[in-house]
CSV table of C-alpha atoms in Angstrom, one decimal:
chain,number,residue,atom,x,y,z
Z,1,MET,CA,119.9,131.4,107.8
Z,2,ARG,CA,118.8,130.3,111.3
Z,3,GLN,CA,120.3,132.1,114.3
Z,4,LEU,CA,122.6,130.0,116.5
Z,5,SER,CA,123.9,131.3,119.8
Z,6,LEU,CA,127.2,129.8,120.7
Z,7,VAL,CA,128.0,129.9,124.5
Z,8,VAL,CA,131.5,129.2,125.6
Z,9,THR,CA,133.4,129.9,128.9
Z,10,CYS,CA,136.0,132.5,129.5
Z,11,THR,CA,139.7,131.6,130.1
Z,12,ASP,CA,142.1,132.2,133.0
Z,13,ARG,CA,144.6,133.7,130.5
Z,14,LYS,CA,144.0,137.3,129.7
Z,15,MET,CA,145.7,139.8,127.3
Z,16,SER,CA,147.0,141.7,130.3
Z,17,MET,CA,147.4,141.2,134.0
Z,18,PRO,CA,144.5,142.4,136.2
Z,19,CYS,CA,145.0,145.0,138.9
Z,20,SER,CA,144.8,143.8,142.5
Z,21,THR,CA,141.3,145.0,143.0
Z,22,LEU,CA,140.0,143.0,140.0
Z,23,ARG,CA,141.2,139.7,141.5
Z,24,ALA,CA,138.5,137.8,143.4
Z,25,ARG,CA,141.0,137.0,146.1
Z,26,SER,CA,140.9,140.7,147.1
Z,27,LEU,CA,137.2,140.7,147.9
Z,28,PRO,CA,136.1,141.3,151.5
Z,29,THR,CA,134.7,138.5,153.5
Z,30,GLY,CA,130.9,138.3,153.9
Z,31,SER,CA,127.9,137.1,152.1
Z,32,THR,CA,128.0,136.1,148.5
Z,33,GLU,CA,125.6,138.9,147.7
Z,34,HIS,CA,127.8,141.5,149.3
Z,35,ARG,CA,130.9,140.2,147.6
Z,36,ALA,CA,129.2,140.3,144.2
Z,37,GLN,CA,128.1,143.9,144.8
Z,38,VAL,CA,131.6,145.0,145.7
Z,39,TRP,CA,132.9,143.1,142.6
Z,40,GLN,CA,130.4,144.8,140.3
Z,41,ALA,CA,131.2,148.2,141.7
Z,42,ARG,CA,134.9,147.7,141.0
Z,43,LEU,CA,134.1,146.6,137.4
Z,44,ASN,CA,132.0,149.7,136.9
Z,45,GLU,CA,134.8,152.0,138.0
Z,46,ALA,CA,137.5,150.2,136.0
Z,47,SER,CA,139.2,151.7,133.0
Z,48,GLY,CA,141.3,150.0,130.2
Z,49,LEU,CA,138.4,148.1,128.7
Z,50,ILE,CA,139.3,145.5,126.1
Z,51,PRO,CA,137.0,143.7,123.6
Z,52,LEU,CA,136.3,140.2,124.9
Z,53,SER,CA,137.3,138.8,121.5
Z,54,SER,CA,140.9,140.0,122.3
Z,55,LEU,CA,140.9,139.9,126.1
Z,56,TYR,CA,140.9,136.1,126.4
Z,57,GLN,CA,144.0,134.1,125.4
Z,58,GLY,CA,145.1,130.4,125.1
Z,59,GLU,CA,144.2,127.3,123.1
Z,60,HIS,CA,140.7,127.1,124.5
Z,61,TRP,CA,139.9,130.6,123.2
Z,62,VAL,CA,141.5,130.0,119.8
Z,63,GLN,CA,139.2,127.0,119.3
Z,64,ALA,CA,136.2,128.9,120.7
Z,65,ARG,CA,136.6,131.7,118.2
Z,66,GLN,CA,136.7,129.1,115.4
Z,67,LEU,CA,133.2,127.8,116.4
Z,68,ALA,CA,131.6,130.6,114.5
Z,69,GLY,CA,133.1,129.5,111.2
Z,70,ALA,CA,132.0,125.9,111.8
Z,71,ALA,CA,128.5,127.1,112.6
Z,72,ALA,CA,128.3,129.2,109.4
Z,73,LEU,CA,129.4,126.2,107.3
Z,74,ALA,CA,126.6,124.2,108.9
Z,75,GLY,CA,124.1,126.8,107.6
Z,76,PHE,CA,123.6,128.9,110.8
Z,77,ALA,CA,124.0,132.6,111.5
Z,78,PRO,CA,126.2,132.4,114.6
Z,79,GLN,CA,126.4,134.8,117.5
Z,80,MET,CA,129.0,134.1,120.2
Z,81,TRP,CA,128.5,134.6,123.9
Z,82,VAL,CA,130.9,134.2,126.8
Z,83,ALA,CA,129.9,132.8,130.2
Z,84,SER,CA,132.2,134.4,132.7
Z,85,ALA,CA,132.6,134.1,136.5
Z,86,GLY,CA,133.6,137.7,136.5
Z,87,LEU,CA,131.2,139.2,134.0
Z,88,GLY,CA,128.1,137.0,133.7
Z,89,LEU,CA,126.8,136.2,130.2
Z,90,GLN,CA,128.1,138.6,127.7
Z,91,PRO,CA,128.3,138.8,123.9
Z,92,ILE,CA,131.8,138.5,122.4
Z,93,THR,CA,131.4,142.1,121.1
Z,94,ALA,CA,131.3,143.5,124.7
Z,95,SER,CA,134.4,145.0,126.4
Z,96,ALA,CA,135.8,144.6,129.9
Z,97,PRO,CA,139.0,145.1,131.9
Z,98,ALA,CA,141.4,142.3,132.7
Z,99,TYR,CA,140.1,140.4,135.7
Z,100,ALA,CA,140.7,137.2,137.7
Z,101,ALA,CA,137.6,135.3,138.9
Z,102,THR,CA,136.8,131.6,138.6
Z,103,PHE,CA,134.3,129.0,139.8
Z,104,SER,CA,137.1,126.5,140.2
Z,105,PRO,CA,137.3,125.4,143.8
Z,106,ARG,CA,140.6,125.8,145.8
Z,107,HIS,CA,141.8,128.5,143.4
Z,108,ALA,CA,143.1,131.7,144.9
Z,109,ASP,CA,140.6,133.7,142.8
Z,110,SER,CA,137.6,131.4,143.3
Z,111,VAL,CA,134.4,133.4,143.9
Z,112,GLY,CA,133.1,130.8,146.4
Z,113,GLU,CA,133.9,127.8,148.4
Z,114,SER,CA,131.1,125.5,147.2
Z,115,THR,CA,128.7,124.9,144.3
Z,116,ALA,CA,126.0,126.6,146.2
Z,117,ASP,CA,128.2,129.7,146.5
Z,118,SER,CA,128.9,129.6,142.7
Z,119,VAL,CA,125.2,129.4,141.9
Z,120,ARG,CA,124.4,132.3,144.1
Z,121,TRP,CA,127.3,134.4,142.7
Z,122,TRP,CA,126.2,133.7,139.1
Z,123,ASN,CA,122.6,134.7,139.9
Z,124,TYR,CA,123.7,138.0,141.5
Z,125,LEU,CA,126.1,138.7,138.7
Z,126,GLN,CA,123.5,138.1,136.1
Z,127,VAL,CA,121.0,140.4,137.7
Z,128,GLY,CA,123.7,143.2,138.0
Z,129,ARG,CA,125.7,142.7,134.8
Z,130,GLY,CA,124.4,140.0,132.6
Z,131,ASN,CA,123.7,141.1,129.1
Z,132,SER,CA,121.1,138.4,128.5
Z,133,THR,CA,120.0,135.0,129.8
Z,134,LEU,CA,120.2,131.5,128.3
Z,135,GLU,CA,116.4,131.5,128.2
Z,136,ASP,CA,116.5,134.7,126.1
Z,137,LEU,CA,118.9,133.1,123.7
Z,138,GLY,CA,116.7,130.1,123.4
Z,139,ARG,CA,113.7,132.3,122.4
Z,140,ARG,CA,115.8,133.8,119.6
Z,141,GLY,CA,116.9,130.5,118.0
Z,142,ALA,CA,119.1,127.4,118.5
Z,143,VAL,CA,121.7,127.3,121.3
Z,144,LEU,CA,124.9,125.4,121.4
Z,145,LEU,CA,126.7,125.5,124.8
Z,146,SER,CA,130.3,124.3,125.6
Z,147,LEU,CA,130.6,124.3,129.4
Z,148,SER,CA,133.1,122.8,131.9
Z,149,GLU,CA,131.8,120.9,134.9
Z,150,VAL,CA,132.2,123.9,137.2
Z,151,TYR,CA,130.3,126.1,134.9
Z,152,GLY,CA,127.6,123.5,134.4
Z,153,ASN,CA,127.1,123.6,138.2
Z,154,ALA,CA,127.1,127.3,138.5
Z,155,LEU,CA,124.7,127.9,135.7
Z,156,ARG,CA,122.3,125.0,136.6
Z,157,ASN,CA,119.3,127.4,137.2
Z,158,ASP,CA,119.8,129.1,133.8
Z,159,LEU,CA,120.3,125.7,132.1
Z,160,SER,CA,117.1,124.4,133.7
Z,161,ALA,CA,115.2,127.4,132.5
Z,162,LEU,CA,116.5,126.9,129.0
Z,163,GLY,CA,115.5,123.2,129.1
Z,164,ALA,CA,112.0,124.1,130.3
Z,165,LEU,CA,111.6,126.4,127.3
Z,166,GLY,CA,111.8,123.5,125.0
Z,167,ALA,CA,114.3,125.3,122.7
Z,168,GLU,CA,116.6,123.6,120.2
Z,169,ALA,CA,119.7,123.4,122.4
Z,170,VAL,CA,122.7,121.2,122.9
Z,171,LEU,CA,125.0,121.1,125.9
Z,172,ILE,CA,128.5,119.9,125.3
Z,173,GLY,CA,130.1,119.0,128.7
Z,174,GLY,CA,128.4,120.4,131.7
Z,175,SER,CA,128.0,118.5,135.0
Z,176,ALA,CA,124.6,116.7,134.7
Z,177,ASP,CA,121.7,116.0,132.3
Z,178,ILE,CA,119.2,118.7,132.2
Z,179,PRO,CA,115.5,118.0,131.3
Z,180,GLY,CA,114.8,119.5,127.9
Z,181,LEU,CA,118.4,119.8,126.8
Z,182,LEU,CA,120.3,117.4,124.6
Z,183,ARG,CA,123.6,116.8,126.5
Z,184,VAL,CA,126.8,115.3,125.2
Z,185,PRO,CA,129.1,114.6,128.1
Z,186,ALA,CA,132.8,115.4,127.7
Z,187,ARG,CA,134.7,112.4,126.4
Z,188,ALA,CA,138.4,112.4,127.0
Z,189,THR,CA,138.7,109.4,124.7
Z,190,LEU,CA,138.1,111.7,121.8
Z,191,ARG,CA,141.0,113.9,122.5
Z,192,SER,CA,143.3,111.9,120.2
Z,193,ALA,CA,141.0,112.3,117.3
Z,194,LEU,CA,140.1,115.9,117.9
Z,195,GLY,CA,143.7,117.1,118.8
Z,196,GLY,CA,144.8,119.7,121.3
Z,197,THR,CA,144.7,119.3,125.1
Z,198,LEU,CA,141.8,118.5,127.5
Z,199,THR,CA,141.5,122.3,128.1
Z,200,SER,CA,139.9,122.7,124.7
Z,201,LEU,CA,138.2,119.3,124.4
Z,202,ASN,CA,134.6,120.6,124.9
Z,203,VAL,CA,134.9,123.3,122.3
Z,204,ARG,CA,136.5,120.9,119.8
Z,205,MET,CA,133.6,118.5,120.5
Z,206,ALA,CA,131.1,121.3,119.8
Z,207,ALA,CA,132.9,122.1,116.5
Z,208,SER,CA,132.7,118.4,115.6
Z,209,TRP,CA,129.0,118.3,116.4
Z,210,LEU,CA,128.4,121.2,114.0
Z,211,ARG,CA,130.3,119.3,111.2
Z,212,HIS,CA,127.8,116.5,111.6
Z,213,CYS,CA,124.8,118.9,111.5
Z,214,THR,CA,124.2,118.4,107.8
Z,215,ASP,CA,120.4,118.9,107.8
Z,216,GLY,CA,120.5,122.4,109.4
Z,217,ARG,CA,119.0,121.1,112.7
Z,218,LEU,CA,121.1,121.2,115.8
Z,219,THR,CA,119.2,118.5,117.7
Z,220,SER,CA,117.8,116.3,114.9
Z,221,THR,CA,118.1,112.5,115.1
Z,222,THR,CA,120.1,112.6,111.9
Z,223,THR,CA,122.7,114.9,113.5
Z,224,ALA,CA,122.9,113.0,116.7
Z,225,ARG,CA,123.3,109.6,115.0
Z,226,SER,CA,125.9,110.9,112.6
Z,227,TRP,CA,128.0,112.3,115.4
Z,228,GLU,CA,127.6,109.2,117.6
Z,229,ARG,CA,128.7,106.9,114.7
Z,230,TRP,CA,131.8,109.1,114.2
Z,231,ALA,CA,132.6,109.2,118.0
Z,232,ALA,CA,132.3,105.4,118.2
Z,233,THR,CA,135.0,105.0,115.7
Z,234,ALA,CA,137.2,107.8,117.0
Z,235,ASP,CA,137.1,106.7,120.7
Z,236,LYS,CA,140.6,105.9,121.9
Z,237,ALA,CA,141.6,105.4,125.5
Z,238,GLU,CA,145.0,107.1,126.3
Z,239,ARG,CA,147.3,105.6,128.8
Z,240,TYR,CA,150.1,107.5,130.4
Z,241,ASP,CA,152.9,106.3,132.6
Z,242,ARG,CA,153.9,109.5,134.4
Z,243,THR,CA,155.5,110.0,137.8
Z,244,SER,CA,153.2,111.7,140.4
Z,245,LEU,CA,154.6,114.7,142.3
Z,246,SER,CA,153.8,116.3,145.7
Z,247,ASP,CA,152.4,119.8,145.7
Z,248,GLU,CA,155.8,121.2,146.7
Z,249,ALA,CA,157.6,119.3,143.9
Z,250,VAL,CA,155.1,120.7,141.4
Z,251,LYS,CA,155.6,124.3,142.7
Z,252,ASP,CA,159.4,123.8,142.6
Z,253,PHE,CA,159.1,122.7,138.9
Z,254,ILE,CA,157.0,125.8,138.2
Z,255,ARG,CA,159.5,128.1,140.0
Z,256,ARG,CA,162.5,126.7,138.1
Z,257,HIS,CA,160.9,126.7,134.7
Z,258,VAL,CA,159.4,130.2,135.1
Z,259,GLN,CA,162.9,131.4,135.5
Z,260,LEU,CA,164.1,129.4,132.5
Z,261,HIS,CA,161.2,130.3,130.3
Z,262,PRO,CA,159.6,133.6,131.6
Z,263,ASP,CA,157.5,133.9,128.4
Z,264,TYR,CA,155.8,130.5,128.8
Z,265,SER,CA,152.1,130.5,129.7
Z,266,ARG,CA,150.7,128.3,132.4
Z,267,THR,CA,149.3,125.9,129.8
Z,268,ARG,CA,152.7,125.6,128.1
Z,269,LEU,CA,154.4,124.9,131.4
Z,270,HIS,CA,151.9,122.2,132.2
Z,271,ARG,CA,152.5,120.6,128.8
Z,272,LEU,CA,156.3,120.8,129.5
Z,273,MET,CA,155.7,118.9,132.7
Z,274,ARG,CA,153.6,116.2,131.1
Z,275,ASP,CA,156.2,115.8,128.2
Z,276,ALA,CA,158.8,115.3,130.9
Z,277,GLY,CA,156.9,112.3,132.1
Z,278,LEU,CA,155.6,114.0,135.3
Z,279,ALA,CA,151.9,113.8,136.4
Z,280,CYS,CA,149.8,116.7,137.7
Z,281,GLU,CA,146.0,117.0,136.9
Z,282,GLN,CA,145.2,120.2,135.1
Z,283,LYS,CA,143.0,121.9,137.7
Z,284,ARG,CA,145.6,121.0,140.4
Z,285,PHE,CA,148.4,122.4,138.3
Z,286,ALA,CA,146.4,125.6,137.7
Z,287,MET,CA,145.8,126.1,141.5
Z,288,LEU,CA,149.5,125.4,142.3
Z,289,TYR,CA,150.6,127.7,139.5
Z,290,ALA,CA,148.5,130.5,140.9
Z,291,GLU,CA,149.8,130.0,144.4
Z,292,THR,CA,153.4,129.9,143.2
Z,293,MET,CA,153.1,133.1,141.2
Z,294,GLU,CA,151.4,134.8,144.2
Z,295,GLU,CA,154.3,133.8,146.4
Z,296,ARG,CA,156.7,135.4,144.0
């Protein structure tokens, strides 16, 4: 069986709450390099390591873990890797403490204020902690990546190196086309056919791509055409008539429902809001949720 590296992103939700020093918001001001060095020193001193396969939680991670099964059914020998703003590129078999670090802008635990900051942070993190590079994975076999837009931006140098290698690689999502990589942009119009929320859309699209990989080649014309034919029939625009809320109204909703449902995750609270006919974009809700919980 041919080796296939599956690269997915980490999740905000963790098995346990991180300590204050392992939240990016606690890092000192200064250059990105200095902040990355401080962060790595804290990780090195941390205890309570948890296997990555168990550390991450939520719908996105449930779907990510199922990718290996889809890859095996397509005739590959899969190996899963996690791209993390806190850890760099790591195999799912690695362990780490609970932490909070993200490339998402305006988030309390964002590692930088701009895309350029994110690129620099990732490069420093990879040098200090990364277990491997995308280019290394491309030399070993095929690579299937499921990345959000912010991760596509942060990893753009690594993605360019993978593309230049001429490896058999597919990027689901990301932020822009990369020379040498077959990219399938995220398509919200497939959410109805694939199920779940937009949080797990890219991973579900990756699993769908593997189901159409019937000739054992990740980037073959046969695979691409089969998937595109399916996508053309599955496309369905979704229309919502929800009421928009101010930031303070969203935070008030979060405060009230955290008291009513203390065991609800952020994702579940967001779904509860949407089901109530109220509008708040996912990234904005995540930012306001983090601010609300910090205020508490």
